Coordinates of C-alpha atoms in Angstrom, one line a residue:
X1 CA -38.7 -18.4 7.6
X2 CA -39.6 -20.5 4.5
X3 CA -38.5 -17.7 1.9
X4 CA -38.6 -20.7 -1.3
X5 CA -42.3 -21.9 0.1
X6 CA -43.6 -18.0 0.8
X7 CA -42.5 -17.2 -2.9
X8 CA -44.1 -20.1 -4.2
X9 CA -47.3 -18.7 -2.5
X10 CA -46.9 -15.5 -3.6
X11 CA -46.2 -16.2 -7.1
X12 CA -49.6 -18.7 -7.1
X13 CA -51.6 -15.6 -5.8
X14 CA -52.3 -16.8 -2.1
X15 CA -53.3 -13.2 -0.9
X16 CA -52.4 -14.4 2.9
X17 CA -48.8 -14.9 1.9
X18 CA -48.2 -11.8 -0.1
X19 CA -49.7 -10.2 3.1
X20 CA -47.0 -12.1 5.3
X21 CA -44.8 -11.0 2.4
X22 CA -45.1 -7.5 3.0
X23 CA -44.9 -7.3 6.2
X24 CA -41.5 -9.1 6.2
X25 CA -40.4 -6.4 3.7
X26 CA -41.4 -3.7 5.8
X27 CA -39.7 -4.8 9.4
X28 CA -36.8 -3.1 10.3
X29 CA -35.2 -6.3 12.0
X30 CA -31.5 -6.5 10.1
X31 CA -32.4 -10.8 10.0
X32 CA -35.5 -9.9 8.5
X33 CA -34.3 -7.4 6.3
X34 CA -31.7 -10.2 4.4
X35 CA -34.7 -12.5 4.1
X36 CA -36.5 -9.6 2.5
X37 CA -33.9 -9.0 0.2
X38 CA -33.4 -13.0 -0.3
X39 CA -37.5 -13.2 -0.9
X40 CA -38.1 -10.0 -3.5
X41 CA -34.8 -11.8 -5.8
X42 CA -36.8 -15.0 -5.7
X43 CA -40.5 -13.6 -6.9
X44 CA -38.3 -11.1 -9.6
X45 CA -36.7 -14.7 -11.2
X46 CA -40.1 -16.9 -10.7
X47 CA -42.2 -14.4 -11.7
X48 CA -41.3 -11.5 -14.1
X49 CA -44.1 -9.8 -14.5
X50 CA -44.6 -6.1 -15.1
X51 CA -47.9 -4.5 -14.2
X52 CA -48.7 -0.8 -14.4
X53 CA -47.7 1.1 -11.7
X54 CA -49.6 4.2 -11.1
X55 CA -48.5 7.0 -8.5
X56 CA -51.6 8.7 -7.4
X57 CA -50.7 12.1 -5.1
X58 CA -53.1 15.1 -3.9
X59 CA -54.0 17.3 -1.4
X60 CA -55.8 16.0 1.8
X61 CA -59.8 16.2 1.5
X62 CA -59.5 15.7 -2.5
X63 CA -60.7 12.8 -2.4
X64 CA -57.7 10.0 -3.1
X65 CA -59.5 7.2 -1.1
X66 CA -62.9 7.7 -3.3
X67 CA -61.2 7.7 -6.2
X68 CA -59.1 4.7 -5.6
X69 CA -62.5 2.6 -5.1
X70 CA -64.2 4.2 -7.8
X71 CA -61.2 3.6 -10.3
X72 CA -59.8 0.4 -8.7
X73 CA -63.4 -1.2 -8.9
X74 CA -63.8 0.3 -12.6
X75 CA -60.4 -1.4 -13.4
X76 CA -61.7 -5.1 -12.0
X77 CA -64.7 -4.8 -13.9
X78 CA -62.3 -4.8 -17.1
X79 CA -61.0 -7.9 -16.2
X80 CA -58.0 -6.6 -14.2
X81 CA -56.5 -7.3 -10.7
X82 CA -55.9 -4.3 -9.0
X83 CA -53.4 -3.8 -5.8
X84 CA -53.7 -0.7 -3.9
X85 CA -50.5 0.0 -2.0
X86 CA -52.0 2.9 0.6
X87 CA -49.1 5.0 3.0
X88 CA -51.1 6.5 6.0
X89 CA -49.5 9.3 8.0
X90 CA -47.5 8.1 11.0
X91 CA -47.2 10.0 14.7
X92 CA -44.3 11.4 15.3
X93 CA -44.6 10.6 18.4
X94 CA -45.4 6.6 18.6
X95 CA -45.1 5.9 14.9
X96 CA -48.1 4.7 14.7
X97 CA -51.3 5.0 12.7
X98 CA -54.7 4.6 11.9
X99 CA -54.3 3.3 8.5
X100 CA -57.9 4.7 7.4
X101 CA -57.9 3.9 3.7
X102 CA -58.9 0.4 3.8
X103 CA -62.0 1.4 6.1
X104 CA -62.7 4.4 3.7
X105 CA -62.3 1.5 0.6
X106 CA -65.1 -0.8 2.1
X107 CA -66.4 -1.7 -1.5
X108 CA -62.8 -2.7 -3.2
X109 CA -61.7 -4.0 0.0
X110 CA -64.6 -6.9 -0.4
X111 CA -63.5 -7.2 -4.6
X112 CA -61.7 -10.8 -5.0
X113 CA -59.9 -9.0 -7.9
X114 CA -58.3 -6.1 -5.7
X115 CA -55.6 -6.3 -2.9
X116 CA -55.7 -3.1 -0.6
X117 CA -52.4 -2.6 1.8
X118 CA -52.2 0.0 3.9
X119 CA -49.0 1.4 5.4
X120 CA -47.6 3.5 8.3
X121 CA -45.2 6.4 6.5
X122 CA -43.0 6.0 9.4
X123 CA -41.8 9.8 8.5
X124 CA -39.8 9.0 5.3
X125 CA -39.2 11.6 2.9
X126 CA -42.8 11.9 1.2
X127 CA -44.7 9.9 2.9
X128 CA -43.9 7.3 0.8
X129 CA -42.9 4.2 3.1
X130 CA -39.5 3.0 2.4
X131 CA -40.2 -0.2 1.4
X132 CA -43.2 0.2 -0.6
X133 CA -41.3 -0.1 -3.9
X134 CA -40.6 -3.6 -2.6
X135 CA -43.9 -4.4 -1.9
X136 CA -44.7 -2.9 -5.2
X137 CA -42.1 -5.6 -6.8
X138 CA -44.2 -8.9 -4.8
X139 CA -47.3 -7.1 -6.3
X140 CA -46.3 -7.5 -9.2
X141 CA -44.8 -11.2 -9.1
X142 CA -48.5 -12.3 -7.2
X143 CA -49.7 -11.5 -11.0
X144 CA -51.4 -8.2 -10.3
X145 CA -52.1 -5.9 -13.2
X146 CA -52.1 -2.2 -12.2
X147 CA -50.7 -1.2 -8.9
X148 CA -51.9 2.3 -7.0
X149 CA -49.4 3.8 -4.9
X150 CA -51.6 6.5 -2.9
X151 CA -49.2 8.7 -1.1
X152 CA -49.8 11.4 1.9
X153 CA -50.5 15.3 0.4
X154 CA -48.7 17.2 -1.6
X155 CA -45.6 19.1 -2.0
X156 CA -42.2 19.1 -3.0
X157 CA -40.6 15.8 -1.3
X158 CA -44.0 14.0 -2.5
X159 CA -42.5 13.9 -5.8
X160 CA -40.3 11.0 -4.9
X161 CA -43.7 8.7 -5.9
X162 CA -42.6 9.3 -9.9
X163 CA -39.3 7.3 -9.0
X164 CA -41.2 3.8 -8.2
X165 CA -44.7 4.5 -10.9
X166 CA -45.2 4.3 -14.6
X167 CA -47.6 6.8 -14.2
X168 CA -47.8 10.1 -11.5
X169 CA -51.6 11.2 -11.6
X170 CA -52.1 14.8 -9.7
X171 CA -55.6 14.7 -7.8
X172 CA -56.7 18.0 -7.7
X173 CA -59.9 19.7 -6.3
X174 CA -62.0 22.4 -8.1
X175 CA -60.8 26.0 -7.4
X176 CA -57.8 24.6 -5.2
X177 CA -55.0 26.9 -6.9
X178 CA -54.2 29.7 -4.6
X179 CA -52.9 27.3 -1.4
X180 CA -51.3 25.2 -4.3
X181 CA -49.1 27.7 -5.8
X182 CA -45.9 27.4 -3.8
X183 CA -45.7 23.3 -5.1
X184 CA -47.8 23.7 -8.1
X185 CA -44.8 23.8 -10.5
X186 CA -42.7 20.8 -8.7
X187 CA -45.3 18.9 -8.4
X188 CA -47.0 19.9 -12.1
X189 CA -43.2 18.7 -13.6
X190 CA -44.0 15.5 -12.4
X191 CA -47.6 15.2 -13.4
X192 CA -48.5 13.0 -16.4
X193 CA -52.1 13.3 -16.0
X194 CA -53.9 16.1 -13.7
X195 CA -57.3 14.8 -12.6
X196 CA -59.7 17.4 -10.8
X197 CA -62.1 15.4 -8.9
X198 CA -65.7 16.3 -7.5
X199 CA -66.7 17.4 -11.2
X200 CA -70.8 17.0 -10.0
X201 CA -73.4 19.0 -8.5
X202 CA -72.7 22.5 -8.0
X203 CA -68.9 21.9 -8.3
X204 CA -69.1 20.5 -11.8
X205 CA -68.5 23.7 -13.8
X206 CA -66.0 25.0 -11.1
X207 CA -64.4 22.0 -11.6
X208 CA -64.1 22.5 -15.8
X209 CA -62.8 26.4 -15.0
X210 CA -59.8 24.4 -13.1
X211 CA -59.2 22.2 -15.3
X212 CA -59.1 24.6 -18.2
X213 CA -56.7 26.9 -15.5
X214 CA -53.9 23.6 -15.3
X215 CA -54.6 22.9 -18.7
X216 CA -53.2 26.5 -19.9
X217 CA -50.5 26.0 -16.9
X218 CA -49.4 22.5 -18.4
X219 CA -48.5 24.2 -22.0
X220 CA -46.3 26.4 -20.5
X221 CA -44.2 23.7 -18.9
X222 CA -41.1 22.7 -21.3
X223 CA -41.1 19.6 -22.7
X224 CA -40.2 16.1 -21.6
X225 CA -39.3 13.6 -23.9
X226 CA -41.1 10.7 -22.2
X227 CA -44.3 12.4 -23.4
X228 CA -46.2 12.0 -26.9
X229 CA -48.3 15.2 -28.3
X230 CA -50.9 16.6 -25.9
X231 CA -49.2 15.1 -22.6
X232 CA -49.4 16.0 -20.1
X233 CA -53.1 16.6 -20.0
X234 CA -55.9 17.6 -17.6
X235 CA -59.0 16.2 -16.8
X236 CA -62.3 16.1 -15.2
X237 CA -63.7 13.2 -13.2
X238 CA -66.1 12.5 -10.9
X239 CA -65.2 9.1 -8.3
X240 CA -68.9 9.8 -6.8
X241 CA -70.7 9.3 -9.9
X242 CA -67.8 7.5 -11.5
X243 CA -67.5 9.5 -14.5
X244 CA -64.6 10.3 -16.3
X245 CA -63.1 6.7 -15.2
X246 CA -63.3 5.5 -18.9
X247 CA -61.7 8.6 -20.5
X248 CA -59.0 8.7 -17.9
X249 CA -57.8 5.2 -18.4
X250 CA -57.8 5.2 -22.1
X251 CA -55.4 8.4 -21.7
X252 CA -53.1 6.1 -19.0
X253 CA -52.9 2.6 -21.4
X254 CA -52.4 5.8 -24.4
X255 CA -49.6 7.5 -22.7
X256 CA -47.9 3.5 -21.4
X257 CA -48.0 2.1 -25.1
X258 CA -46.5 5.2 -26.4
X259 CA -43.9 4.6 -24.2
X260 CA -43.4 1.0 -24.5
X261 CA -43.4 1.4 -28.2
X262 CA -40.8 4.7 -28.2
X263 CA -38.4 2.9 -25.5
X264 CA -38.7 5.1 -22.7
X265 CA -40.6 2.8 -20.7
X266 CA -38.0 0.7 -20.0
X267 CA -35.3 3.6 -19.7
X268 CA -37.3 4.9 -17.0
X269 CA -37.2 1.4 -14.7
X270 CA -34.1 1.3 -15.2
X271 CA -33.2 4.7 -14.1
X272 CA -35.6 4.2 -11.0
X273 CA -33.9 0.8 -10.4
X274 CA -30.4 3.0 -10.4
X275 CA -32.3 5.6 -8.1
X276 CA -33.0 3.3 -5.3
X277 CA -29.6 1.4 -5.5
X278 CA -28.1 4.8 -4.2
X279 CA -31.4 5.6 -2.1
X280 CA -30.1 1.7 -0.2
X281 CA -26.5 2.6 -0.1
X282 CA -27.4 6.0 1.6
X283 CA -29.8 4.4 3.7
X284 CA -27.3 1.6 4.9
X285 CA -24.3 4.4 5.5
X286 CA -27.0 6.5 7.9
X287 CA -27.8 3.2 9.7
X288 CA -24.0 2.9 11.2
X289 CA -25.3 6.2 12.7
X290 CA -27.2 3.9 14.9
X291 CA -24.9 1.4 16.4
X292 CA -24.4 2.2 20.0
X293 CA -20.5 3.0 19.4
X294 CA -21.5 5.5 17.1
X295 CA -24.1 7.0 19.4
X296 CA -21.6 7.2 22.3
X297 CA -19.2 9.1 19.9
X298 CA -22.2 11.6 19.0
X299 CA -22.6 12.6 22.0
X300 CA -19.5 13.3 23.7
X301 CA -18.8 15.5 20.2
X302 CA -22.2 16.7 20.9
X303 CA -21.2 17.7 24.2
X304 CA -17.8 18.6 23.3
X305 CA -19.9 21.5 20.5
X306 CA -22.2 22.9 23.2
X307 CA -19.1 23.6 25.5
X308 CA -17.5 25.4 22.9
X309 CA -14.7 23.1 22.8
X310 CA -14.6 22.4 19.4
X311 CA -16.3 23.7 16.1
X312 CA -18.6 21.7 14.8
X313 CA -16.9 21.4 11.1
X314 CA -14.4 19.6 13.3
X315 CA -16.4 18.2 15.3
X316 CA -18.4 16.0 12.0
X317 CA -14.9 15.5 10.7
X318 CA -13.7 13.5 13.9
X319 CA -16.8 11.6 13.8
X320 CA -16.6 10.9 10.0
X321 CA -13.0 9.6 10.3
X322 CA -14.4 6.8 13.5
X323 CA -16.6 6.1 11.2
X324 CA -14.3 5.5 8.3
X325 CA -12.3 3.2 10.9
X326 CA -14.6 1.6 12.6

């Protein structure tokens, strides 16, 4: 492949090649995976450029993909380019999926201003797809402004979103606390901004008691020093009637310039950056795991655990030590 002529492409903001792009990041093929490395080095030194990245998380039925077109065709109507990076649940059984956001998105999708990606999870940790903070980094160098990275649900390993965004915005639904209280505080730590969507109709003053509920929560929560007086905060939006949009971004850009201005934007790449440099090496280290030595070894210790002939402490430190030699 023509990594030097793709990365031109990309960095002139051909949206066919930052497809092509991404879906070289994303292959598994250990060729391809050096030419993804080789191409995401070349966009970072052609084209710097940072754009807001916004984690969006929530529970299933909240109503992430309605917000996403609501908010992401809001943001193009400021004059912004919007890319919407969207991880579908994979089967565990084929690995496959039906990668439903961009058919839910009909109205961005059509936007010449927005760029919407959707992803199979593949079953990593949190459904966030492995390689999306690499697609999040050609995003960026194709000259995109704000970047949504819509994950699958909610709980504890969904947190690992806050280590490639800016921003971590909590969806929430009116009167949705009692089936959120076992991840509520993990997930509330992470939180910048809680949103409760569906504030209309009949739900609208539901949805003001909730917010008033995470509101009271949030104050209880120590402080972080990443965050300026009255962050984190909870709000009320609606992505049917699109209200709320307005308030909710002002509060986003208020939070970012803060932390621009107070040097903890930049800490915080740069501890992410550090995050995902041992996330690879860990990564790399389970992948000799797969080499068909490796496997043979596995399971004749395997075998040799189930018989009882060896313990399996043992067993792992036999198998650690071919490794170490291999």
């Amino acid at each position: 492949m023509d990594i030097q002529g793709l990365s031109d492409k990309v960095v002139a903001q051909d949206r066919r090649a930052l497809a092509r792009a991404i879906t070289l990041v994303e292959s598994s093929r250990e060729d391809h995976r050096a030419q993804a490395a080789a191409l995401v080095e070349e966009i970072r030194r052609k084209a710097p450029h940072q754009a807001v990245r916004i984690g969006l998380s929530g529970t299933p039925g909240v109503g992430k993909s309605t917000f996403i077109e609501s908010f992401g065709t809001f943001l193009t109507e400021q004059g912004l380019r919007v890319a919407v990076l969207a991880v579908d649940p994979s089967s565990a059984r084929s690995g496959g999926s039906i990668l439903g956001d961009k058919t839910r998105m009909e109205r961005l999708s059509r936007n010449p201003n927005a760029f919407i990606r959707p992803s199979p999870s593949q079953s990593h940790l949190g459904g966030v797809a492995r390689r999306t903070r690499e697609a999040v980094a050609l995003c960026e160098g194709a000259g995109f402004d704000v970047i949504l990275i819509e994950t699958v649900g909610v709980g504890q390993s969904e947190t690992v979103v806050a280590e490639m965004s800016d921003l971590f915005i909590l969806l929430l639904a009116p009167a949705g606390g009692d089936e959120l209280q076992g991840v509520k505080r993990g997930i509330m730590e992470m939180a910048d901004i809680i949103l409760v969507n569906k504030a209309d109709g009949d739900l609208k003053a539901t949805a003001t008691r909730t917010c008033a509920d995470y509101s009271g929560a949030l104050r209880l929560l120590r402080k972080r020093p990443q965050d300026p007086q009255d962050f984190p905060k909870a709000m009320t939006v609606s992505a049917l009637e699109e209200d709320g949009l307005t308030k909710a971004w002002e509060e986003m850009r208020t939070l970012t310039d803060w932390r621009r201005e107070n040097g903890h934007f930049e800490g915080r790449r740069a501890a992410q950056a550090r995050f995902w440099f041992e996330e690879e090496v860990k990564q790399a280290l389970l992948a000799q795991l797969q080499t068909a030595a490796a496997k043979g070894a596995m399971d004749q210790l395997g075998l040799d655990v189930a018989t009882g002939a060896v313990s399996p402490s043992v067993a792992a430190q036999r198998m650690l030590e071919q490794l170490k030699h291999s």
